Coordinates of C-alpha atoms in Angstrom, one line a residue:
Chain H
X242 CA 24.9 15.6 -1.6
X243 CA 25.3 18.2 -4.1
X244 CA 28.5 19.6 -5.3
X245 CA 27.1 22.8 -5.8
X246 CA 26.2 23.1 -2.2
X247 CA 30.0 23.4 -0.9
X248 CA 30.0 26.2 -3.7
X249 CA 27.9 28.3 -1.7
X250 CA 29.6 28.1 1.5
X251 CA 32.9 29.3 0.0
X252 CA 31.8 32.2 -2.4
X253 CA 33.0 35.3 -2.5
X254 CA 29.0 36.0 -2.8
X255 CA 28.6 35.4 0.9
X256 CA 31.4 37.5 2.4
X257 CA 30.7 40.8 1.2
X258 CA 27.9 42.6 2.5
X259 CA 26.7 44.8 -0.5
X260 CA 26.0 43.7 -3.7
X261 CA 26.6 47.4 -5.2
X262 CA 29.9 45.4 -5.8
X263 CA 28.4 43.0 -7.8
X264 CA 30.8 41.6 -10.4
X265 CA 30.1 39.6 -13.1
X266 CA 31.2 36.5 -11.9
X267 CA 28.5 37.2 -9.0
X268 CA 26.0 37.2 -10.9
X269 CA 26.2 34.3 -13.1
X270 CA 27.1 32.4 -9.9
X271 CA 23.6 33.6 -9.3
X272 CA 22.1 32.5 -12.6
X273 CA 23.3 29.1 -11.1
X274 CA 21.5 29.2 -8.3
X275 CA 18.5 30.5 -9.9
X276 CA 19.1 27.4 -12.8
X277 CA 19.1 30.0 -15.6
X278 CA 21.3 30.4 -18.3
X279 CA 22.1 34.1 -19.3
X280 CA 24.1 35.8 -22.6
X281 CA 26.9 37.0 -22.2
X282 CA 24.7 40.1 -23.5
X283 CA 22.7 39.7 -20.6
X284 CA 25.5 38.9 -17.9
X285 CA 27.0 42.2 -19.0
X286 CA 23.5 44.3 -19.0
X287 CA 22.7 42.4 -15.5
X288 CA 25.8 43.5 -14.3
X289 CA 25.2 47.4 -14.8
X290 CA 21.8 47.2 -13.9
X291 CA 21.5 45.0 -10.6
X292 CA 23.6 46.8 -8.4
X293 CA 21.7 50.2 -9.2
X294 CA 18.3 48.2 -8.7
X295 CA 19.8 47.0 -5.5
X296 CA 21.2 50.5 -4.5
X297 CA 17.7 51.7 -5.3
X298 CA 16.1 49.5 -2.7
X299 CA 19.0 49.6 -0.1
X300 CA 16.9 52.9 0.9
X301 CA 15.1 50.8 3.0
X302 CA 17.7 50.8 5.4
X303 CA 16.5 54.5 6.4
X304 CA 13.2 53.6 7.4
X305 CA 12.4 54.5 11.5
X306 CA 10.2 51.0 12.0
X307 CA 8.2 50.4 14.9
X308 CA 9.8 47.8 17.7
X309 CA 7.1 45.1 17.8
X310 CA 6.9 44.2 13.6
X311 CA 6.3 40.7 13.0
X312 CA 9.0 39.0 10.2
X313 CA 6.4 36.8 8.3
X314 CA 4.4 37.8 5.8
X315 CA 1.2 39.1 6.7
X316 CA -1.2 37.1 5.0
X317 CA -4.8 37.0 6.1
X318 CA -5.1 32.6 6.2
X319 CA -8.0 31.0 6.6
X320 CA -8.7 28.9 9.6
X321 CA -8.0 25.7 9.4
X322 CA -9.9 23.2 7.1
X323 CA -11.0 19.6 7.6
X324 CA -9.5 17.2 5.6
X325 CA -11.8 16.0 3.0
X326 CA -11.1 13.8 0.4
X327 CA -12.1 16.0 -3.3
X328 CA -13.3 14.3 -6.5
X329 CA -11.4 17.1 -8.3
X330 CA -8.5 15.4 -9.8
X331 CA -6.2 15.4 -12.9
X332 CA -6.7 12.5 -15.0
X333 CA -3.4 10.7 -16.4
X334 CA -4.6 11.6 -20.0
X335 CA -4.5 15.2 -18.6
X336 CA -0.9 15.2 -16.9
X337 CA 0.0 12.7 -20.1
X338 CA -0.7 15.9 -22.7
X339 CA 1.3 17.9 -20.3
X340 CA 4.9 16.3 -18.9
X341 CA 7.1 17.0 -21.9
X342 CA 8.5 13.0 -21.7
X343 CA 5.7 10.1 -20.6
X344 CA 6.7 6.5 -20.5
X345 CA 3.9 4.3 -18.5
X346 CA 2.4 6.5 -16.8
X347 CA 5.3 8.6 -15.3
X348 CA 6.7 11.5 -16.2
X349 CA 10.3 10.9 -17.7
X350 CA 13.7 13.2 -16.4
X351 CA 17.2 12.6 -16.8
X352 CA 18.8 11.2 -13.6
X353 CA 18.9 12.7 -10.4
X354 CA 22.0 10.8 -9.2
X355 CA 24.5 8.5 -10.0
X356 CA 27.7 9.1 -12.2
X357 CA 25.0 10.5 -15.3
X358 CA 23.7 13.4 -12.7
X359 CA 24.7 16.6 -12.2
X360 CA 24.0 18.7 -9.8
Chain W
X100 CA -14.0 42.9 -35.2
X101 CA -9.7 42.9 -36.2
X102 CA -7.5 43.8 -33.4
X103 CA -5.2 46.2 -34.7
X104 CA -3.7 46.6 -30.9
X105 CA -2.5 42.9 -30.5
X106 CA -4.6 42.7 -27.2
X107 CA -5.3 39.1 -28.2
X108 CA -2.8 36.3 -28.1
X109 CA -4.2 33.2 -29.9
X110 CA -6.4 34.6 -32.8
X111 CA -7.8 31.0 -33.5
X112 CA -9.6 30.3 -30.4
X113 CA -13.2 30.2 -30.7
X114 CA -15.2 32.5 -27.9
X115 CA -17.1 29.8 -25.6
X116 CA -20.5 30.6 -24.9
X117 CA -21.7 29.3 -21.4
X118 CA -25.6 29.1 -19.8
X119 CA -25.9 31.0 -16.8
X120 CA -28.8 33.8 -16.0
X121 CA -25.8 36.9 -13.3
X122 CA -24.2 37.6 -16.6
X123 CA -26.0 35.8 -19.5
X124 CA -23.9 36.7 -22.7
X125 CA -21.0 39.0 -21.0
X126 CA -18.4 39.3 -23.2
X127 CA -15.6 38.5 -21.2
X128 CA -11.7 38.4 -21.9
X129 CA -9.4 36.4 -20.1
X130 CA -5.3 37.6 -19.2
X131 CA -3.4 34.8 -20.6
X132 CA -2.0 34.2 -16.9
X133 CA -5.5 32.9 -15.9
X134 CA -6.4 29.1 -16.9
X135 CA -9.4 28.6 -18.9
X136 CA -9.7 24.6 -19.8
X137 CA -8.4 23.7 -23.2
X138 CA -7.2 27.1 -24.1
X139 CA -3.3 27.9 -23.8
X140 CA -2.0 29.6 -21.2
X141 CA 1.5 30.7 -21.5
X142 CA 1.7 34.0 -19.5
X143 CA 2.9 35.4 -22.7
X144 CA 6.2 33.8 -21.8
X145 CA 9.0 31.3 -23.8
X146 CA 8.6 28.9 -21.1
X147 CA 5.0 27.9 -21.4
X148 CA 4.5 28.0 -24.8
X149 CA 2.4 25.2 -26.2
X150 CA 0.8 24.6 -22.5
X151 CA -3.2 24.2 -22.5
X152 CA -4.6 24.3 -19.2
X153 CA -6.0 21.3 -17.9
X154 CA -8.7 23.1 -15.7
X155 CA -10.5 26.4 -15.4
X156 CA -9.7 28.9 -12.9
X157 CA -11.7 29.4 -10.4
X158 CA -12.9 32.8 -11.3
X159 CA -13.4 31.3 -14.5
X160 CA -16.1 28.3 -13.5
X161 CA -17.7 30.6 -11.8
X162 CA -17.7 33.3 -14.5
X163 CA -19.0 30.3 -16.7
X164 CA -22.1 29.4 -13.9
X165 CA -22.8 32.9 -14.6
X166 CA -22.8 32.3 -18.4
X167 CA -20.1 34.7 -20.1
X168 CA -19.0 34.6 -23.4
X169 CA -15.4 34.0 -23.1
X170 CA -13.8 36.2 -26.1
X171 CA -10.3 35.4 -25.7
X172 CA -7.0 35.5 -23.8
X173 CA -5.6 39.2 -23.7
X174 CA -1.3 40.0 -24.0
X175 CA -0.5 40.5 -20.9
X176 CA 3.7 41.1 -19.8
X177 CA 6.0 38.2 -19.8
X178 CA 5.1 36.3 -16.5
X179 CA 3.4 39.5 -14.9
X180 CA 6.7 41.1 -14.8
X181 CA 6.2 44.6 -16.1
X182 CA 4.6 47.9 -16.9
X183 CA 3.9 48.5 -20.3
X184 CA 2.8 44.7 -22.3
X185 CA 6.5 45.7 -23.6
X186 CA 7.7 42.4 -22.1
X187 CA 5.6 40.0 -23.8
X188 CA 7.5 37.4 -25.7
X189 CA 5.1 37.6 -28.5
X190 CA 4.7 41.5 -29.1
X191 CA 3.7 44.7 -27.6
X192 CA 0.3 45.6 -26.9
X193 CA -0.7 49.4 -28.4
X194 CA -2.5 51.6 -26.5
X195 CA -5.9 52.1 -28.7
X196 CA -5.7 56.6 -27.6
X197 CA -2.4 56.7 -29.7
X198 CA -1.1 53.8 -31.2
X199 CA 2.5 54.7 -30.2
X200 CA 1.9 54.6 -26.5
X201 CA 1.9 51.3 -24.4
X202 CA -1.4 50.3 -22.9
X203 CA 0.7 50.0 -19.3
X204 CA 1.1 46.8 -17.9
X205 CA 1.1 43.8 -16.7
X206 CA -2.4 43.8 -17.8
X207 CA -2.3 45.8 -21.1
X208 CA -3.8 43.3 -23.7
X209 CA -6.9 43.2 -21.1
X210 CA -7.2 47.3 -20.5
X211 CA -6.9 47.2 -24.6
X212 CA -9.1 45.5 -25.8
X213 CA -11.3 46.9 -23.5
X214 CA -10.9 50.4 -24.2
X215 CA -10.9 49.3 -28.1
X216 CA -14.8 47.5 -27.7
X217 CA -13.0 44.3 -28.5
X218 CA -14.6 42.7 -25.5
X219 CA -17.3 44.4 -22.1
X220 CA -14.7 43.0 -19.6
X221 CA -11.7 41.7 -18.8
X222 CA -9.9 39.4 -16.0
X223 CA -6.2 40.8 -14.9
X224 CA -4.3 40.7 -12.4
X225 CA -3.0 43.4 -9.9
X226 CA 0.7 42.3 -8.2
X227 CA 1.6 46.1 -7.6
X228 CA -0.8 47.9 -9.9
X229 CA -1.3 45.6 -13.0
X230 CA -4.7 45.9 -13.6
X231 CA -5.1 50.2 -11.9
X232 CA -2.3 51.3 -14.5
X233 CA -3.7 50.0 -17.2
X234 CA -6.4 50.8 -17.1
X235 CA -5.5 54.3 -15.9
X236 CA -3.4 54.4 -19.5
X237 CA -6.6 53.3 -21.4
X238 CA -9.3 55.5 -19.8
X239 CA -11.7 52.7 -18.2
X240 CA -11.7 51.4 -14.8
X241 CA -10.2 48.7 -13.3
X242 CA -10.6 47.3 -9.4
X243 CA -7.7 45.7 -7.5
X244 CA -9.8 43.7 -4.7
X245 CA -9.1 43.3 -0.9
X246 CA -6.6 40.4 -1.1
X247 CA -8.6 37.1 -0.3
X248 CA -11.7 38.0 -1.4
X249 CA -11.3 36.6 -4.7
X250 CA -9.9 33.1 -5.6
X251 CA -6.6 32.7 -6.8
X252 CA -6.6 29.1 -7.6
X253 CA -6.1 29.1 -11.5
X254 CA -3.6 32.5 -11.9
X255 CA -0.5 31.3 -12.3
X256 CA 1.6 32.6 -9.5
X257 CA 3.6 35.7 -9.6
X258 CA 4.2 36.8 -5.8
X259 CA 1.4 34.5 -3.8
X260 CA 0.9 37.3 -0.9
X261 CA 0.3 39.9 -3.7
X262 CA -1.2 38.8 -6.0
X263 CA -5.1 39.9 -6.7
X264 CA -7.7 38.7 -9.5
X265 CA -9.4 42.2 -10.7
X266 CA -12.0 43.3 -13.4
X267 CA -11.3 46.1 -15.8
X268 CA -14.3 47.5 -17.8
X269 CA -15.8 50.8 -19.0
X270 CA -18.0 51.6 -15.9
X271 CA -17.1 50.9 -12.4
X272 CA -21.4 49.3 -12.8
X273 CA -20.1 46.5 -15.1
X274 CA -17.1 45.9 -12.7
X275 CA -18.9 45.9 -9.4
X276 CA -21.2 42.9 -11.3
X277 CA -18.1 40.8 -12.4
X278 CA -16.8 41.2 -9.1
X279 CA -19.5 39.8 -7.3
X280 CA -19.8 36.7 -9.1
X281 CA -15.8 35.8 -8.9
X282 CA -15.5 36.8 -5.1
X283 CA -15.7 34.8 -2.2
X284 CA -14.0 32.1 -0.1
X285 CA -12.9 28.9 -2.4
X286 CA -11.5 25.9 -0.6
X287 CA -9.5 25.5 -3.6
X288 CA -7.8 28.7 -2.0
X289 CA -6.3 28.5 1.2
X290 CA -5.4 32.4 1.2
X291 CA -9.4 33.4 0.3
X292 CA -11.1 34.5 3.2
X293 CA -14.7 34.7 3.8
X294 CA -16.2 37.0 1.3
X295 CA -19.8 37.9 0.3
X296 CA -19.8 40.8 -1.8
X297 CA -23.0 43.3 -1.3
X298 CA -23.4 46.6 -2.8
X299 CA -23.6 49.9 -0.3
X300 CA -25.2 53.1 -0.7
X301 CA -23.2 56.1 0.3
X302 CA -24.3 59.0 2.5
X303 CA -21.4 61.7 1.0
X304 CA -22.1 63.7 3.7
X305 CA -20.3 61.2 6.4
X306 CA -17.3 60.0 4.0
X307 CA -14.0 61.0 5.3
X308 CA -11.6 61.3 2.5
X309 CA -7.8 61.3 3.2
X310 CA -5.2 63.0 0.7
X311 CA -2.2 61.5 1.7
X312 CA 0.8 63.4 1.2
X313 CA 3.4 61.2 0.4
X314 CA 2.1 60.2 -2.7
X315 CA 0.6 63.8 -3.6
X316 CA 4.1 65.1 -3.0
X317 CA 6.2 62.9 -5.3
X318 CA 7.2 63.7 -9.0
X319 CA 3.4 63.4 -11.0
X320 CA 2.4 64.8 -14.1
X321 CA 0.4 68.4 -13.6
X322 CA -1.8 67.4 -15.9
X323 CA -2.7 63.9 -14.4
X324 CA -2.5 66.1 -10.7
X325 CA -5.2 68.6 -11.9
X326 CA -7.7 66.2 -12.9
X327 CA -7.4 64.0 -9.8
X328 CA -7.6 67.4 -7.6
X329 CA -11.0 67.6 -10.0
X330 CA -12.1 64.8 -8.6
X331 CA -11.4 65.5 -4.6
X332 CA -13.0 68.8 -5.9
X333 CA -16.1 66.9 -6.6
X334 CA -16.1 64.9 -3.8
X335 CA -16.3 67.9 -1.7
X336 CA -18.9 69.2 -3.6
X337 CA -20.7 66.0 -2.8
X338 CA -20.4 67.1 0.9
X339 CA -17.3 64.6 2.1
X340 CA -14.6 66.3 4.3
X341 CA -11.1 66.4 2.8
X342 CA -7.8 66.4 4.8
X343 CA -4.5 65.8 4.5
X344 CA -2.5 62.7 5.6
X345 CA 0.5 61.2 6.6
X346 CA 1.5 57.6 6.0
X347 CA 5.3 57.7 6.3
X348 CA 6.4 54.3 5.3
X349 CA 4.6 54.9 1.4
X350 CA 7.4 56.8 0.7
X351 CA 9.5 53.0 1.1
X352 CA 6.6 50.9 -0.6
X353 CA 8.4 50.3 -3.7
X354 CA 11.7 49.3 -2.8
X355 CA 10.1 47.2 -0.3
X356 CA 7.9 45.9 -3.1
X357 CA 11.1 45.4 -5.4
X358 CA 12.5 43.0 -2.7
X359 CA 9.4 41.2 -1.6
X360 CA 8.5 40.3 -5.0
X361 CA 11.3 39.2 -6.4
X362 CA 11.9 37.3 -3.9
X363 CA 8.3 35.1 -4.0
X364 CA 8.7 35.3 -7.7
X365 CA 11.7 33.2 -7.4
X366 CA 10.7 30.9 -5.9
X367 CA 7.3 30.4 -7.9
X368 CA 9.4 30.2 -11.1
X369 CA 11.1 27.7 -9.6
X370 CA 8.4 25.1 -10.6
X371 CA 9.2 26.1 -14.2
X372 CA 11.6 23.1 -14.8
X373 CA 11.4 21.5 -18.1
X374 CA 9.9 18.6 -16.7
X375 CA 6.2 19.1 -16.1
X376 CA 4.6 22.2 -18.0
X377 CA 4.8 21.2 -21.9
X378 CA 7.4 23.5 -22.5
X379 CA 11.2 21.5 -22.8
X380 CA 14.7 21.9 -23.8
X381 CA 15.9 18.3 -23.5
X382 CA 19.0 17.4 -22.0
X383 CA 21.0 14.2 -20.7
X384 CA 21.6 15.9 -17.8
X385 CA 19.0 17.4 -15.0
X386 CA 21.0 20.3 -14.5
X387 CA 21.7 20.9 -17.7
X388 CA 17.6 20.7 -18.9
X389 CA 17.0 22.8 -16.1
X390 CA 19.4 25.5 -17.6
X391 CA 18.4 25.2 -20.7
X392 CA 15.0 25.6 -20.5
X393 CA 15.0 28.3 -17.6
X394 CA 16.8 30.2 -20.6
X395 CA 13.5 30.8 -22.2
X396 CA 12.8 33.9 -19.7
X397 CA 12.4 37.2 -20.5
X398 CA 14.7 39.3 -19.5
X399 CA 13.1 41.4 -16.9
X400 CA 11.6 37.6 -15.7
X401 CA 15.7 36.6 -15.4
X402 CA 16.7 40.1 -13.7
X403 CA 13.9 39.3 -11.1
X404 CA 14.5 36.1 -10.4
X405 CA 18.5 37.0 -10.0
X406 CA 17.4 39.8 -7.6
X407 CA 14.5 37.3 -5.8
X408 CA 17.6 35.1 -5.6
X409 CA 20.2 37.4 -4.1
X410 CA 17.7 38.8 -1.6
X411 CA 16.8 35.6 -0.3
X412 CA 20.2 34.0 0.0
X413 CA 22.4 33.7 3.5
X414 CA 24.4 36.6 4.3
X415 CA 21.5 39.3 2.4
X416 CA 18.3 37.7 3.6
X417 CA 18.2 40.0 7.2
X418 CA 19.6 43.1 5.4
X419 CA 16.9 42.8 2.6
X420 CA 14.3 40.6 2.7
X421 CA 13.7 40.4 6.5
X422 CA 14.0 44.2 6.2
X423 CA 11.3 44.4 3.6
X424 CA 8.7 42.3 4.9
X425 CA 9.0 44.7 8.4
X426 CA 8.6 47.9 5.7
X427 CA 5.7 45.7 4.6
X428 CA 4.1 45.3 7.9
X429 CA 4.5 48.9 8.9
X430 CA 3.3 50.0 5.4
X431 CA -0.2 47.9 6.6
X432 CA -0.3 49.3 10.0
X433 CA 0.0 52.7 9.1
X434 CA -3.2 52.2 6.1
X435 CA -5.0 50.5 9.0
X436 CA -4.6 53.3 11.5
X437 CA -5.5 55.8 8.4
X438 CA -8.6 54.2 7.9
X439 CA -9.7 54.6 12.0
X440 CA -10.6 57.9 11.0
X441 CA -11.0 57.8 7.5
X442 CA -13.0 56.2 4.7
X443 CA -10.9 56.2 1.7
X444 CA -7.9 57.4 0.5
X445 CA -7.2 59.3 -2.7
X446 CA -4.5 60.1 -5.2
X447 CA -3.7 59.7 -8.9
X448 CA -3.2 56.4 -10.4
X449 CA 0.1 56.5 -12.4
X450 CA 3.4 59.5 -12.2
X451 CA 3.0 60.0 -15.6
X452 CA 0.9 59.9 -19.2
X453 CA 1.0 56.8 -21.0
X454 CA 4.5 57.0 -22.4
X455 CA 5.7 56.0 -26.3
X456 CA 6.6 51.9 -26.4
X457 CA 10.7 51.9 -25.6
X458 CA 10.5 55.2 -23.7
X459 CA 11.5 53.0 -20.7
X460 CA 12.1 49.6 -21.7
X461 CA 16.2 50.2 -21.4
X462 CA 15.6 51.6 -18.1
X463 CA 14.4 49.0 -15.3
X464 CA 14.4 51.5 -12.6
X465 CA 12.7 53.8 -14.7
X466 CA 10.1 51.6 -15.2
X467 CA 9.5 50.5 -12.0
X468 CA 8.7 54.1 -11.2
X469 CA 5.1 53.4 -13.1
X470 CA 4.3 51.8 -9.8
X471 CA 4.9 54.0 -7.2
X472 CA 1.4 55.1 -6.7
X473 CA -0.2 51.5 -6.9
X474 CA 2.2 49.2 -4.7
X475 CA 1.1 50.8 -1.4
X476 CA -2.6 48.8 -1.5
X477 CA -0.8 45.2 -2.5
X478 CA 1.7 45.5 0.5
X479 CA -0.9 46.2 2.8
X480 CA -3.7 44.3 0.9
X481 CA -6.5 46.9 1.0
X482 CA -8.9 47.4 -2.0
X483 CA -8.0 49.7 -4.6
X484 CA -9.8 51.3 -7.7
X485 CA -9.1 53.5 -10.6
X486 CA -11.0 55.4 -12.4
X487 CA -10.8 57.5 -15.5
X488 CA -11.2 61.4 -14.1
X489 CA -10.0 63.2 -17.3
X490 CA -7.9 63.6 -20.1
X491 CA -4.7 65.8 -21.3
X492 CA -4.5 68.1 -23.4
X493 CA -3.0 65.8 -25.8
X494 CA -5.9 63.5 -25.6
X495 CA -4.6 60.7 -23.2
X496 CA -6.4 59.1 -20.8
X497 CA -6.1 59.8 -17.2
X498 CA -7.2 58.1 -14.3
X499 CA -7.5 58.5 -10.4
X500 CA -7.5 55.9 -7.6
X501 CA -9.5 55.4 -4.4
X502 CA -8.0 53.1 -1.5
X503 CA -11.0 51.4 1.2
X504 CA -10.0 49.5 4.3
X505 CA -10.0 45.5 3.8
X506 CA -13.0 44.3 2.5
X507 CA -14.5 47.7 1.8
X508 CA -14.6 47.1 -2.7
X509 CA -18.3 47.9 -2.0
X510 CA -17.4 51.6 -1.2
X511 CA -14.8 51.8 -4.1
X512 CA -17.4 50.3 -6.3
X513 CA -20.2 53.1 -4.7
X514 CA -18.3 55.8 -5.0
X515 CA -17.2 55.2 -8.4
X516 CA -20.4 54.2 -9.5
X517 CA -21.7 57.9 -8.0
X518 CA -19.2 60.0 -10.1
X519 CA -19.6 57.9 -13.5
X520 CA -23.2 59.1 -13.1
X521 CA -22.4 62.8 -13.1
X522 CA -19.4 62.7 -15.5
X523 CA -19.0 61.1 -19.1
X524 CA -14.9 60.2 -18.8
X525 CA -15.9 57.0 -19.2
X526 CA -17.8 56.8 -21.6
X527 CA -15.5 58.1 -24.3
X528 CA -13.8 55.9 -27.0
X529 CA -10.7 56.3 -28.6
X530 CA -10.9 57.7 -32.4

């Protein structure tokens, strides 16, 4: 659906392993992802400092773990709740003061699709 | 009273006085990541400016039951994401000991304008030491709860499984009474667990005390070494047994910690869009709105979200992320098989002294560094305090930090409370 997604597939991101290799080009293909826009001040500074940050926690890679480590997150949920309807809502005055552009009671973006979208 | 620190963003606000008999006329500040109704909330960030929360926290209606006076909102690092209050968007926070120094960070302004008088208490948050740092760096004590026991609907969201609500005040007394009215299971909360907070008295002759080894063995300040071996000193004297311990994985809680949270942080910030939180650079195009506005980061904000987004992504994911979260888990096993046989864990707060503002602000790594004692207890989401145990000889604060098993902040708090009734650190004020 989105251009962008046949992008990813094809980068040069995605076949090399380490990103101690990280070239500029990387990491604004990154920014892209991420839906940020950097300098070129900051594409530059990211591009000496990310691939020491990420040689810095590649240490992990020494690390003698136990066999039987869950992979998700260890997060102490609650049980299950009931599902029970709450009075606590935001009023349309409320989200109104909030959404940057309002027109009738919706909040206003440019277009998703179509020959006007971008993705 | 003027705050020459820039602890407080939004002078204007007026303090709200609540009724309420737990805490009747508290003075209470509030981090500027923690939603009070009406009041802006930007997480002293580009991207939110002009936002007023719609609702209060939950911390904060219950803080208002309790009938605090809500001061003001305190500086605080640019979206959580920092060590010093050097990150804000809208100024550096001084350290009130020596005006030169950063109050640490994320939750500087908070530590500040408590150590200044500006306010009895204030909310922070603790992601991988946020609220034990600084207040380590400003001589007063801060608690980073058991994860779960305190409700964090209303804090906007740095890393979800990390982050903690905590107190910071003069005198681990004052924090233990805050706590207890903010704690407990909210069903606004999905991740709160069932909490009811009750003070304990200690027998020191039973407490088990565990030094472990590698944090004591990595590169700390003597001076900030010698006063937390003073305070194992007086712990002994108190009749608890010392030893020695070994929890292997530490020595791999903060890279672990510097791909975990990146990597939820990413995708939190992901709701930061343009479209729905006040803040807005227009465009004809979605994509283009989205890049626009996402531009209003901070810079350490961007450089996490890059890194949150490179971990994350296929092809890197097993190597780093998956990898981490194991770290993670091990890092939790092996502070849960510690605390079998022991009580509490000890070891100084912060590697170094409250450093000059820019010391480290060109130096990421550097900076992350300030963290390597605190992160442990946010991986493995025990309780963790600090607590002012001295001074150098250059007048700076210096604080030491006690980790409990889950849902032991009562012994913390006891503890704590025991030594701030023999010894006057903190009870000293800044010149």
């Amino acid at each position: 659906m989105f251009s962008g997604a046949i992008e990813i597939e094809s980068h040069p991101c995605y076949t090399q392993p380490r990103m101690s290799e990280l070239t500029s080009s990387e990491i604004s293909h990154l920014a892209r992802l991420a839906r940020i826009t950097l300098s070129s001040e900051e594409e530059a500074k990211f591009a000496q400092e990310l691939p020491r940050i990420v040689e810095f926690v590649e240490q992990l890679q020494k690390v003698k773990l136990d066999d039987d480590l869950a992979t998700s997150v260890p997060t102490p949920l609650s049980a299950m709740r009931e599902d029970v309807v709450s009075s606590d809502h935001l009023t349309l005055e409320q989200l109104e003061a909030l959404a940057p552009d309002w027109q009738g009671g919706q909040v206003v973006v440019p277009a998703v699709f179509g020959e006007e979208a971008d993705a | 009273m003027r705050d020459q620190f820039h602890a407080f963003l939004h002078p204007e606000l007026e303090p709200i006085e609540n009724e309420g008999d737990k805490l009747t006329g508290l003075k209470v500040a509030v981090k500027e990541n923690i939603l009070v109704k009406d009041w802006p909330a930007t997480a002293a960030s580009k991207i939110l400016e002009g936002f007023i929360s719609p609702y209060d926290a939950t911390v904060i209606k219950r803080l208002k039951a309790a009938g605090v006076t809500l001061v003001g909102r305190t500086n605080m690092d640019d979206s959580a994401m920092g060590s010093s209050t050097e990150n804000s968007a809208f100024g550096v926070t001084k350290n009130p000991w020596d005006t030169n120094r950063v109050p640490g960070g994320s939750s500087g302004g908070s530590a500040a304008a408590v150590a200044a008088d500006l306010c009895e208490v204030a909310l922070g948050s603790d992601t991988g030491g946020s609220v034990r740092q600084p207040a380590a760096f400003c001589g007063i004590t801060g608690l980073k709860p058991t994860y779960g026991s305190v409700s964090r609907y209303g804090l906007i969201a740095l890393a979800s499984s990390l982050d903690v609500i905590g107190p910071l005040a003069h005198s681990a007394e004052t924090v233990e009474k805050v706590f207890a009215v903010i704690s407990g299971h909210d069903e606004f909360d999905q991740t709160t667990i069932d909490y009811h907070y009750e003070s304990e008295e200690i027998d020191f002759s039973k407490l088990k005390i565990g030094l472990p080894k590698e944090l004591w063995n990595l590169e700390i300040d003597q001076e900030i070494k010698a006063a937390t071996q003073n305070f194992v000193d007086w712990l002994k004297s108190k009749g608890a047994t010392i030893t020695d311990v070994s929890l292997p994985s530490i020595a791999y809680a903060l890279p672990a910690y510097y791909i975990i949270l990146p990597a939820e942080a990413s995708a939190n910030l992901a709701r930061f869009d343009g479209i729905r939180y006040q803040k807005s650079v227009q465009a004809s195009k979605l994509l283009d709105q989205y890049l626009a506005t996402r531009a209003l980061f901070g810079r350490e904000v961007k450089r996490r979200i890059l890194l949150g987004t490179f971990v994350l992504s296929v092809g890197h994911y097993d190597d780093y992320y998956q990898l981490a979260v194991k770290v993670r888990h091990q890092v939790a096993r092996e502070h849960q098989k510690a605390f079998e046989s022991l009580d509490l864990l000890v070891s100084p707060t912060t590697p170094t002294l409250p450093f000059e503002i820019g010391a480290k602000a060109q130096d990421p790594l550097a900076m992350y560094q300030s963290d390597l004692l605190t992160v442990a207890a946010n991986l493995a989401g025990v309780p963790a305090l600090s607590l002012p145990t001295g001074f150098s000889s250059g007048g700076l604060p210096i604080g030491s930090q006690l980790i409990a098993a889950e849902k032991k902040d009562s012994l913390l708090l006891a503890v704590a409370k025991q030594y701030q009734q023999e010894t006057d650190w903190h009870t000293r004020r800044p010149q």
